[in-house]
Coordinates of C-alpha atoms in Angstrom, one line a residue:
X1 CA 0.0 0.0 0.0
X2 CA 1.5 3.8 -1.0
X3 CA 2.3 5.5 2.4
X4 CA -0.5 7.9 3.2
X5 CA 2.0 9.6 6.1
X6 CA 3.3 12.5 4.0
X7 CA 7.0 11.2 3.7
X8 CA 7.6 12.5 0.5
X9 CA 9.5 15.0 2.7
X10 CA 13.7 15.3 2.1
X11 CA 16.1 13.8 4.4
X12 CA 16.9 15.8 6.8
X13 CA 20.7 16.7 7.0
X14 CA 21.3 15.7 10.8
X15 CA 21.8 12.1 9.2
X16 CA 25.3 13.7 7.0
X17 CA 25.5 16.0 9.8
X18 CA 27.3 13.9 12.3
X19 CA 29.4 11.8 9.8
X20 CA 30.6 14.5 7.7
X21 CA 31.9 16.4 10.8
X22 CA 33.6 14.1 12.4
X23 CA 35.6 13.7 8.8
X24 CA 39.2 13.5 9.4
X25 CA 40.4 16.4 6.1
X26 CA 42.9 12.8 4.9
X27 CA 39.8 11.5 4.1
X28 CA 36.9 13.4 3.1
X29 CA 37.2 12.7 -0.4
X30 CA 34.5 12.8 -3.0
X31 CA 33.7 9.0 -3.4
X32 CA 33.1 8.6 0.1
X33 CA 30.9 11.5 0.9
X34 CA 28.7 10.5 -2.7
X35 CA 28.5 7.1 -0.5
X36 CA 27.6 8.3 3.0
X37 CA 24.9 10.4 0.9
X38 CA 23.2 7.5 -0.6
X39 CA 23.3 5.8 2.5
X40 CA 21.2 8.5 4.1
X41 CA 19.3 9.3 1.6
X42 CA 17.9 6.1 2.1
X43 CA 16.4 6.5 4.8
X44 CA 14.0 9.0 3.5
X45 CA 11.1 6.5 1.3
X46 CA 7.6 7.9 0.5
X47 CA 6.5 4.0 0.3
X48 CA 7.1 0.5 2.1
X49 CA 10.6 -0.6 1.4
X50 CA 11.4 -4.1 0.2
X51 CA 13.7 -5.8 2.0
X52 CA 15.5 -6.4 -1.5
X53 CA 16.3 -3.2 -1.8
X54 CA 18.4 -3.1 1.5
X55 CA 21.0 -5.8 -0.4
X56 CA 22.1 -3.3 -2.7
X57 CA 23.7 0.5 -3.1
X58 CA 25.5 1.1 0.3
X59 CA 24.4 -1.4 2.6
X60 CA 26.6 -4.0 0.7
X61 CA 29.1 -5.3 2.1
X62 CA 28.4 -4.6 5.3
X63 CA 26.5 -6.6 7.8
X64 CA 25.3 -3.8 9.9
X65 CA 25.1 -0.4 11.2
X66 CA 27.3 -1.4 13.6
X67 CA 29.8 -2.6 10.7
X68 CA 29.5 0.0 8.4
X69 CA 30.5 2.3 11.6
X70 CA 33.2 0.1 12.4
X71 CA 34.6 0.5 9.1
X72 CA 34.6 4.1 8.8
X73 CA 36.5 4.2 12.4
X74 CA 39.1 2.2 11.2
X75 CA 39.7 3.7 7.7
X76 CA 40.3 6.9 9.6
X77 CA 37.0 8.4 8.0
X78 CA 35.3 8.8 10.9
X79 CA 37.1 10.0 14.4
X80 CA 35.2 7.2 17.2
X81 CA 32.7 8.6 19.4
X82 CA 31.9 6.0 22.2
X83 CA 28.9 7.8 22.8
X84 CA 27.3 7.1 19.4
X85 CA 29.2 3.9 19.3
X86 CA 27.0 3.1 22.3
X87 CA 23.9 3.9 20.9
X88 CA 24.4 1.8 17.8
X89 CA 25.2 -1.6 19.6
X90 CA 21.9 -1.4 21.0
X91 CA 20.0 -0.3 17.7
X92 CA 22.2 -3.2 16.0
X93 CA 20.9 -5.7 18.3
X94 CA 17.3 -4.2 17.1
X95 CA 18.5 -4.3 14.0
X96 CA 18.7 -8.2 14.0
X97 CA 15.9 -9.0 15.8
X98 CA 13.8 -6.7 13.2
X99 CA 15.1 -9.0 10.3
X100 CA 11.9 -10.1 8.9
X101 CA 9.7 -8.6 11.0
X102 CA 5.9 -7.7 10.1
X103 CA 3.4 -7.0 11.8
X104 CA 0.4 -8.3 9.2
X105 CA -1.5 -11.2 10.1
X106 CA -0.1 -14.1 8.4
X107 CA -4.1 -15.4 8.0
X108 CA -7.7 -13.9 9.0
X109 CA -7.4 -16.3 11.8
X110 CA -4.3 -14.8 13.5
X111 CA -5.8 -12.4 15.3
X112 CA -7.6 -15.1 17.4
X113 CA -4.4 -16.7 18.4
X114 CA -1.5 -15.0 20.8
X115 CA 0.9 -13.3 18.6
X116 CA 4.6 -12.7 19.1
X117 CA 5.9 -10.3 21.5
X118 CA 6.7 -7.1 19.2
X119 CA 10.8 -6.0 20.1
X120 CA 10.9 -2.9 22.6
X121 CA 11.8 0.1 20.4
X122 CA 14.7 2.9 21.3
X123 CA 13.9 6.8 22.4
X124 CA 17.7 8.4 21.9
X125 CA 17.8 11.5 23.3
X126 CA 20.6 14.1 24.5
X127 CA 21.7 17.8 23.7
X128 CA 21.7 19.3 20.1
X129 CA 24.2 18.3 17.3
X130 CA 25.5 15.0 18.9
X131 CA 25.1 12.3 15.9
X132 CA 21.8 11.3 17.3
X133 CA 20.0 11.2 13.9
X134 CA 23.0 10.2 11.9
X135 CA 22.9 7.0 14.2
X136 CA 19.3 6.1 13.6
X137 CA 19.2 7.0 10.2
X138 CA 22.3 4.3 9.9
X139 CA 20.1 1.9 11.7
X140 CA 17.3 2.7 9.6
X141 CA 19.2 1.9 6.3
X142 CA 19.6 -1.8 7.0
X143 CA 16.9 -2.4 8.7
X144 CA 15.6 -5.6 6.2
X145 CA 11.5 -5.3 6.7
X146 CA 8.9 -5.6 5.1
X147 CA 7.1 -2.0 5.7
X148 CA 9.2 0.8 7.7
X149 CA 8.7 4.7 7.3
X150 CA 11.3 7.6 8.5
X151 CA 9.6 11.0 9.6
X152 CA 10.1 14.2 10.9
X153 CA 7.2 14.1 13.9
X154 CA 6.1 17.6 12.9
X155 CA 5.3 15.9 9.8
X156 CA 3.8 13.0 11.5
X157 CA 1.6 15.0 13.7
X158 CA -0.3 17.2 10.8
X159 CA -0.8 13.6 9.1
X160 CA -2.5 12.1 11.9
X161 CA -4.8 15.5 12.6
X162 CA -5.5 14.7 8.3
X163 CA -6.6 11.6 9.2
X164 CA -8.7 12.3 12.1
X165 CA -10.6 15.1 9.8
X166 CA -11.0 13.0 7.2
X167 CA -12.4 10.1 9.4
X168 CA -15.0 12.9 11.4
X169 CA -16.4 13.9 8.0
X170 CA -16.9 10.7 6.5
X171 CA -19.1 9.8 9.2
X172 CA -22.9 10.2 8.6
X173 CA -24.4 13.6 9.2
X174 CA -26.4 13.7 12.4
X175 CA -30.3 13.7 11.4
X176 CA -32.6 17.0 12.8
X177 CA -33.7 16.5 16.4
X178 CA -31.5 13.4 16.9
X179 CA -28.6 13.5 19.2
X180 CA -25.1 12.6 17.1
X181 CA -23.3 9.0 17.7
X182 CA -19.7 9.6 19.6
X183 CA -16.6 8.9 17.5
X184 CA -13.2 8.0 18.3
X185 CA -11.4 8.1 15.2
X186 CA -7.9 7.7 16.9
X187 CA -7.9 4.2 16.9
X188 CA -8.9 3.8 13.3
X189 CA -6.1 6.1 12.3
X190 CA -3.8 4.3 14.5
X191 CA -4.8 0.9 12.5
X192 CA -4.3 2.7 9.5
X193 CA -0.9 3.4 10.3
X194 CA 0.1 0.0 11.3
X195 CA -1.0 -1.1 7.9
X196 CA 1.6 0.8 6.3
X197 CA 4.4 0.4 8.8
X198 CA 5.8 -1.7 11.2
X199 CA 8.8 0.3 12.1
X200 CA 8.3 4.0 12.8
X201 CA 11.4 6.0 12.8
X202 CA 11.0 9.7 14.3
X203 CA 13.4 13.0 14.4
X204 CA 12.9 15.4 16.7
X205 CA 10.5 14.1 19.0
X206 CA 9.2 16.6 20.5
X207 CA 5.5 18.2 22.0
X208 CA 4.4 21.2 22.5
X209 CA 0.8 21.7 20.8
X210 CA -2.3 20.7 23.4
X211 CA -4.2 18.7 20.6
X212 CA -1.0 16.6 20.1
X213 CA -0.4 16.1 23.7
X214 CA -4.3 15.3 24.6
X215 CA -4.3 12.2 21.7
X216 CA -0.7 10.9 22.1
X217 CA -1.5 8.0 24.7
X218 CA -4.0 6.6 22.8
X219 CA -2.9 6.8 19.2
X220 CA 0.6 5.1 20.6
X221 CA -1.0 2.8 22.9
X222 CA -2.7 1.3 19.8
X223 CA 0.2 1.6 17.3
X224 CA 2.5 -0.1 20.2
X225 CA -1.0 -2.8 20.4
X226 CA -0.7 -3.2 16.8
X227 CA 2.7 -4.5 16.6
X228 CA 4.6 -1.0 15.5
X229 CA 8.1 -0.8 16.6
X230 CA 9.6 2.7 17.0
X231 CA 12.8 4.6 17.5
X232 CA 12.6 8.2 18.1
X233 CA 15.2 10.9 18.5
X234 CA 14.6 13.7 20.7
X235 CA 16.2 16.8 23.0
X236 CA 14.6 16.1 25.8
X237 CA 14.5 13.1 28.1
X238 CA 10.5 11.1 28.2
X239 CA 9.8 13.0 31.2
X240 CA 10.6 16.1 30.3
X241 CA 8.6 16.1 27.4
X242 CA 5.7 18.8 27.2
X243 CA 7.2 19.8 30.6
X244 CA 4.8 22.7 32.3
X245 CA 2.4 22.3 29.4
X246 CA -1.2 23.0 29.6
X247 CA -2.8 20.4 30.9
X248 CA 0.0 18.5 31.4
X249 CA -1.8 15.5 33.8
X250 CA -3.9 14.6 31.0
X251 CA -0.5 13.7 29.0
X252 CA 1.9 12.3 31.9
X253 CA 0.5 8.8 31.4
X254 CA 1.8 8.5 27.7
X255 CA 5.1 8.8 29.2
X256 CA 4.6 5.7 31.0
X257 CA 3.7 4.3 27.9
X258 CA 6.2 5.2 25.5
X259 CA 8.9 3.6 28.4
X260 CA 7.1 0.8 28.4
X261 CA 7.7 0.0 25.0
X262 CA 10.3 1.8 23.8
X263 CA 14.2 1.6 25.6
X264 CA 15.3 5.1 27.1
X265 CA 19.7 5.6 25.1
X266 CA 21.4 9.5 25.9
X267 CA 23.5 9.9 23.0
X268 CA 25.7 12.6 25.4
X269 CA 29.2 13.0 24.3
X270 CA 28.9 17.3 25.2
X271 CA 30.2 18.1 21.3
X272 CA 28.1 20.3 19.1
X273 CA 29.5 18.8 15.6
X274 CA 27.4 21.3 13.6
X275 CA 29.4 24.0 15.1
X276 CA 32.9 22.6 14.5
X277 CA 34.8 24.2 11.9
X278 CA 34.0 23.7 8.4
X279 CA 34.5 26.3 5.0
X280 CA 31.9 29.0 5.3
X281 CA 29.5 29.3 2.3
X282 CA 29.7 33.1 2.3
X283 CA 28.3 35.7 4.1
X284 CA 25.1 34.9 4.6
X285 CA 24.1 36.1 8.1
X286 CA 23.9 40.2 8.1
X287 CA 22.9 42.7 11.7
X288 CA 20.7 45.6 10.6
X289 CA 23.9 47.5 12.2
X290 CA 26.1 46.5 9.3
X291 CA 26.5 49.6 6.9
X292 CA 24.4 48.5 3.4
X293 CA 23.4 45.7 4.9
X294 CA 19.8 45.6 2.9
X295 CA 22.1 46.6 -0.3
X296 CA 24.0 43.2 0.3
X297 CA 21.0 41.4 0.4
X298 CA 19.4 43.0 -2.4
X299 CA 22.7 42.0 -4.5
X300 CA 22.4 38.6 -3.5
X301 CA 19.5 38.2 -4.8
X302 CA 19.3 39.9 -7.9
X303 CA 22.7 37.8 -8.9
X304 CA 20.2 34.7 -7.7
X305 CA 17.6 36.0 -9.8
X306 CA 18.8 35.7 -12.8
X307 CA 20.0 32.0 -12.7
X308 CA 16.5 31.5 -12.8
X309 CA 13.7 31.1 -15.5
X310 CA 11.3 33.6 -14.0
X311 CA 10.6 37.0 -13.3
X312 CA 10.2 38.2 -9.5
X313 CA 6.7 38.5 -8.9
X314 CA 4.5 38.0 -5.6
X315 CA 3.3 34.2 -5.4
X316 CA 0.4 32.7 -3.7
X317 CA 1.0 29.4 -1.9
X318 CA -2.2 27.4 -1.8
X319 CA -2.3 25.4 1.5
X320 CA -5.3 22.9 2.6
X321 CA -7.4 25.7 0.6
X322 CA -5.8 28.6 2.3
X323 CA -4.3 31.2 0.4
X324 CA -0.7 32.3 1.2
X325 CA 0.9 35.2 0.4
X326 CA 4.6 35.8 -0.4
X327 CA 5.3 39.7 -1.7
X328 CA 8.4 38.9 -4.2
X329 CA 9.7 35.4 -5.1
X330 CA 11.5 34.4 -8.5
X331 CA 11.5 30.9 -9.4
X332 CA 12.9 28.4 -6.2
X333 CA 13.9 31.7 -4.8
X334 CA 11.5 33.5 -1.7
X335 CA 13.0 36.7 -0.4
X336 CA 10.6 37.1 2.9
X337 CA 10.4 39.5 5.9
X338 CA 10.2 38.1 9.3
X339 CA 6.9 40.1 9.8
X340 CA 5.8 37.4 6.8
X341 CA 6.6 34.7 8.2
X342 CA 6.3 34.4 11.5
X343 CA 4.0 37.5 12.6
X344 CA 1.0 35.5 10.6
X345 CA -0.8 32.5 11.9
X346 CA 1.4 30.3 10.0
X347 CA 2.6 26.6 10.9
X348 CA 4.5 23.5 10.1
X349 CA 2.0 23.2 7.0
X350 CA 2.8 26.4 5.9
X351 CA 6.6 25.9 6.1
X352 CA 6.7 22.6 4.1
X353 CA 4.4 24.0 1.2
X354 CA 7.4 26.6 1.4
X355 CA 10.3 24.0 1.8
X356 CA 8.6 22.1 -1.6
X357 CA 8.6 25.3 -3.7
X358 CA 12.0 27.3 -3.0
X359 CA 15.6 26.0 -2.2
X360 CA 16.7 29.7 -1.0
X361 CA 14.7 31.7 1.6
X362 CA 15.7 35.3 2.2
X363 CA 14.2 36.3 5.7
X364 CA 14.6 39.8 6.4
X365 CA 14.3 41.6 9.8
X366 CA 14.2 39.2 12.7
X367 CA 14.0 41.5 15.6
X368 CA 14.8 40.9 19.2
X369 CA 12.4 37.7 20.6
X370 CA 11.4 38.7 24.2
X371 CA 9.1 36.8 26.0
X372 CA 6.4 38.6 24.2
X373 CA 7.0 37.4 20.6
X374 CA 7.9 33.8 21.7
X375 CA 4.4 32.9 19.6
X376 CA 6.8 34.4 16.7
X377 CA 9.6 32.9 18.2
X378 CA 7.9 29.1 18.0
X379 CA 7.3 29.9 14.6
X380 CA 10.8 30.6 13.3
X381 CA 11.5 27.5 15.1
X382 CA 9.2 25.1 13.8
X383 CA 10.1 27.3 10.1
X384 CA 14.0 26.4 10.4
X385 CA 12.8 23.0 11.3
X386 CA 11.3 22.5 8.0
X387 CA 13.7 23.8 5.9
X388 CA 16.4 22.4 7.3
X389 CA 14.8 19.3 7.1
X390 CA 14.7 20.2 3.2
X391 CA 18.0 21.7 2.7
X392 CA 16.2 24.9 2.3
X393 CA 19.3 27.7 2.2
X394 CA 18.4 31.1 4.0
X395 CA 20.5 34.4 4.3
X396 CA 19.2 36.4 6.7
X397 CA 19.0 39.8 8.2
X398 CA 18.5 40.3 11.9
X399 CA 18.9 43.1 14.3
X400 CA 20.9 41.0 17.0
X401 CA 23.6 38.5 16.6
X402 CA 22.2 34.7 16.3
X403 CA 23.0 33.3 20.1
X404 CA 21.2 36.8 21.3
X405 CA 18.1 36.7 19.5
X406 CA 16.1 35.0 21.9
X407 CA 16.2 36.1 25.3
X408 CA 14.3 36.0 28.4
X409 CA 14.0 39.8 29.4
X410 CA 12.8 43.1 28.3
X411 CA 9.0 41.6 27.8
X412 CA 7.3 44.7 28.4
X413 CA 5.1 42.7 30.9
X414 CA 4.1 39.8 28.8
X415 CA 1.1 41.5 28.0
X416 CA -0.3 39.1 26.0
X417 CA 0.2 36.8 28.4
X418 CA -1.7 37.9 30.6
X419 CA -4.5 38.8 27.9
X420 CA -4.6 34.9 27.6
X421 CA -4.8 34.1 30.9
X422 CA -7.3 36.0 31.5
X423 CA -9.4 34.0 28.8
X424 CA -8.4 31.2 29.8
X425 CA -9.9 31.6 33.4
X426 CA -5.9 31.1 34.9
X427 CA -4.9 32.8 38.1
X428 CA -2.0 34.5 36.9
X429 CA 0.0 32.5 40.5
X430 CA -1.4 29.9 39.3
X431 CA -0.1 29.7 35.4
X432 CA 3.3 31.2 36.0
X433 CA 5.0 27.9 35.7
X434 CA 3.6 26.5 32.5
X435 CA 5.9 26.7 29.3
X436 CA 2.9 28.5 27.3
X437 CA 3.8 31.3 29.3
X438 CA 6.9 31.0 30.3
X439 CA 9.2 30.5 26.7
X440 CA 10.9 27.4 28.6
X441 CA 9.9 25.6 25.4
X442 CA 11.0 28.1 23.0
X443 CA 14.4 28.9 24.9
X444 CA 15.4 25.0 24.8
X445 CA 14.2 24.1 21.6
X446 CA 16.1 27.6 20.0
X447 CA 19.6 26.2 20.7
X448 CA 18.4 23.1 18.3
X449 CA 17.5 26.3 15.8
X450 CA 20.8 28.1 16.5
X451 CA 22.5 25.0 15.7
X452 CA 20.9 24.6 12.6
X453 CA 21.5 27.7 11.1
X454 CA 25.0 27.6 12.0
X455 CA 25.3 24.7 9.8
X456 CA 23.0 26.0 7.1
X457 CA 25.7 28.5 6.3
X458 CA 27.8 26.2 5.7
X459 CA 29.6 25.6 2.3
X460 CA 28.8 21.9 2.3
X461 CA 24.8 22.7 3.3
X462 CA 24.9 25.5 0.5
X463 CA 25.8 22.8 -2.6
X464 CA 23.7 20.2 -1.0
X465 CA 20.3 22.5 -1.1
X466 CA 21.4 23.8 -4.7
X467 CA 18.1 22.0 -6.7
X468 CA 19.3 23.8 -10.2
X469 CA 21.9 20.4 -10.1
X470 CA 19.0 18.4 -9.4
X471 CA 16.8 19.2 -11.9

């Protein structure tokens, strides 16, 4: 069956991320990276892969993530992390126990009979820019099953809310004076998904929307019931997750679930890899400060421009039926102001219409993110999310260096913050702590975005998001 989970998404980076950085310069040469990229790459399949498919390319040869790692460590390509090292004899012992694993019913009569015991999964979690996704992407790649699926869990998340929608309206429309029949569609869209995979691979595994939080113990309580195995990558550890959220009882006991079925791994070795040296792309992050800073920009992209087989024009981004405006855009290229992007009641969808249409993003004056923009703030981090996800390339103009855009004071009261406490019936005492109002969230999950754009202006991210080789 064709995957219904949008995963015609691109590989996110983090999987070349922690390979190519740990490169030795002896060794970096072009044959191998072409390999390492092929070996993430597939990792990233729309549809069910064929275990045949896992025999050939680069998984030959080797009888294992564990193997191929072992390789690269004693070629010199690779300099040895024991942390990730860790990590990947656990997810190679998974990796054997998965061979030939399915969890379809071999006949219409085996769901009368007790099945095998589905393998505990892995949740690998630890600080930003570690190799976490590099190592289950690796994993990923030789897993030999019959149905498995890699996602981004934003991307997960909007797929399931599609499903439930499409469930509620398929349902019969309530007659006049006749109460309407309750409907639980989470368990139905949970089935749905087992169908189609049997090995769920997340990145960034993270929550911080209410309607994901509410319906996360169910939908994985059935998934997990049905036989899905998954590993997940995340910042946080499980019980930290949608820490100080709203409503935050009603989502502890998934916690408890998701340990019971899925083996906690910190992937922890304290090294940032993105941020390690490695040839600059240009200058492509500008401060307002910076005398003709605009006039740079403007440059930039004229010289882009005209590479490309379009005039620059405004363009409307159609998304679920909503129209989205962008002011001036010329062919894969978006040049954007902050106020755009993240000042409108935009989200994940939004950002992946975006990261499908343009390879270049220019997003113009980001301004200081106090605790009263961290709506905005959530935004640009849920937005770099996307396109890095999608090797999107941005140059950017802010009005504070990158580490200081973010920050905790000068709020001017958290005005409205307190507008939404007060319509939310919340003792302002009483709502202090949660993240919503707090930019807890935000402030952790913006040193995964600072990461990110450090390596985005990379020279190595630059080529790789280049689509006019592609095409």
């Amino acid at each position: 069956m064709a995957a219904c989970i949008p995963l015609s998404l691109k590989m996110s980076p983090s999987a070349l991320l922690g390979v190519r950085c740990l490169l030795t310069e002896e060794h970096s040469s072009r044959k191998f990276l072409k390999c390492l990229t092929e070996l993430c790459r597939r990792g990233y399949s729309g549809k069910a892969q064929p275990a045949v498919e896992e025999s050939s390319g680069i998984t030959a040869g080797f009888s294992g993530p564990l193997d191929h790692y072992t390789r690269l460590i004693s070629d010199g390509s690779l300099r040895e992390d024991e942390h990730q090292k860790a990590v990947l004899l656990r997810l190679e012992q998974l990796h054997r126990t998965l061979r030939g694993y399915s969890n379809t019913p071999t006949s219409i009569f085996s769901k009368f009979f007790t099945q095998p015991k589905p393998p505990k999964g892995y949740y690998i979690y630890g600080d930003v820019g570690t190799g976490k996704t590099m190592v289950m992407d690796m994993f990923y790649s030789y897993v030999k099953t019959e149905k498995k699926k890699r996602v981004h869990f934003h991307g997960f998340m909007l797929d399931v809310h599609k499903r439930i929608h499409r469930l509620k309206q398929s349902m019969p429309k309530r007659k006049v004076g006749k109460m309407a029949k309750s409907y639980d569609p989470i368990a139905p869209v949970a089935e749905e998904i087992s169908e189609e995979a049997c090995l769920l691979c997340f990145d960034e595994f993270q929550v911080t929307d209410i309607a994901d939080a509410m319906i996360l113990k169910q939908l994985f309580e059935n998934l997990f019931l049905n036989g899905v195995v998954v590993v997940a990558t995340s910042n946080r550890p499980p019980e930290d997750l949608y820490k100080n959220g709203l409503q935050r009882v009603n989502f502890v006991p998934f916690i408890a679930v998701l340990q019971n079925y899925c083996q906690t791994l910190r992937l922890d070795s304290g090294i940032d890899y993105r941020r390690r040296n490695r040839p600059s792309a240009g200058k492509l992050f500008f401060l307002s400060s910076e005398p003709d800073a605009e006039i740079s920009l403007d440059k930039i992209f004229d010289e882009m421009a005209f590479k490309q087989n379009d005039i620059t024009r405004p363009r409307v981004l159609n998304v679920h039926n909503r129209k989205v405006r962008l002011n001036k855009a010329c062919g894969t290229i978006a040049d954007c102001t902050f106020e755009e992007l993240c000042d409108r009641p935009l989200g994940a969808s939004d950002y992946l219409e975006m990261s499908r249409l343009f390879d270049t993003v220019f997003i113009r004056h980001i301004p200081l993110l106090t605790l009263n923009k961290k709506t905005q703030a959530r935004r640009l981090i849920t937005l770099v999310d996307a396109f890095y996800d999608h090797k999107v390339r941005v140059v950017i103009l802010a009005d504070h260096p990158l580490e200081d855009i973010f920050v905790h004071n000068g709020d001017d009261g958290h005005d409205e913050s307190h507008i939404l406490m007060d319509d939310l019936g919340l003792k302002r005492d009483e709502a202090s702590n949660l993240s919503i109002f707090t930019g807890e969230e935000e402030k952790f999950a913006f040193q995964r975005t600072i990461s990110r754009l450090i390596e985005m202006q990379t020279e190595e991210y630059w080529l790789e998001g280049d689509r006019s080789t592609k095409s």
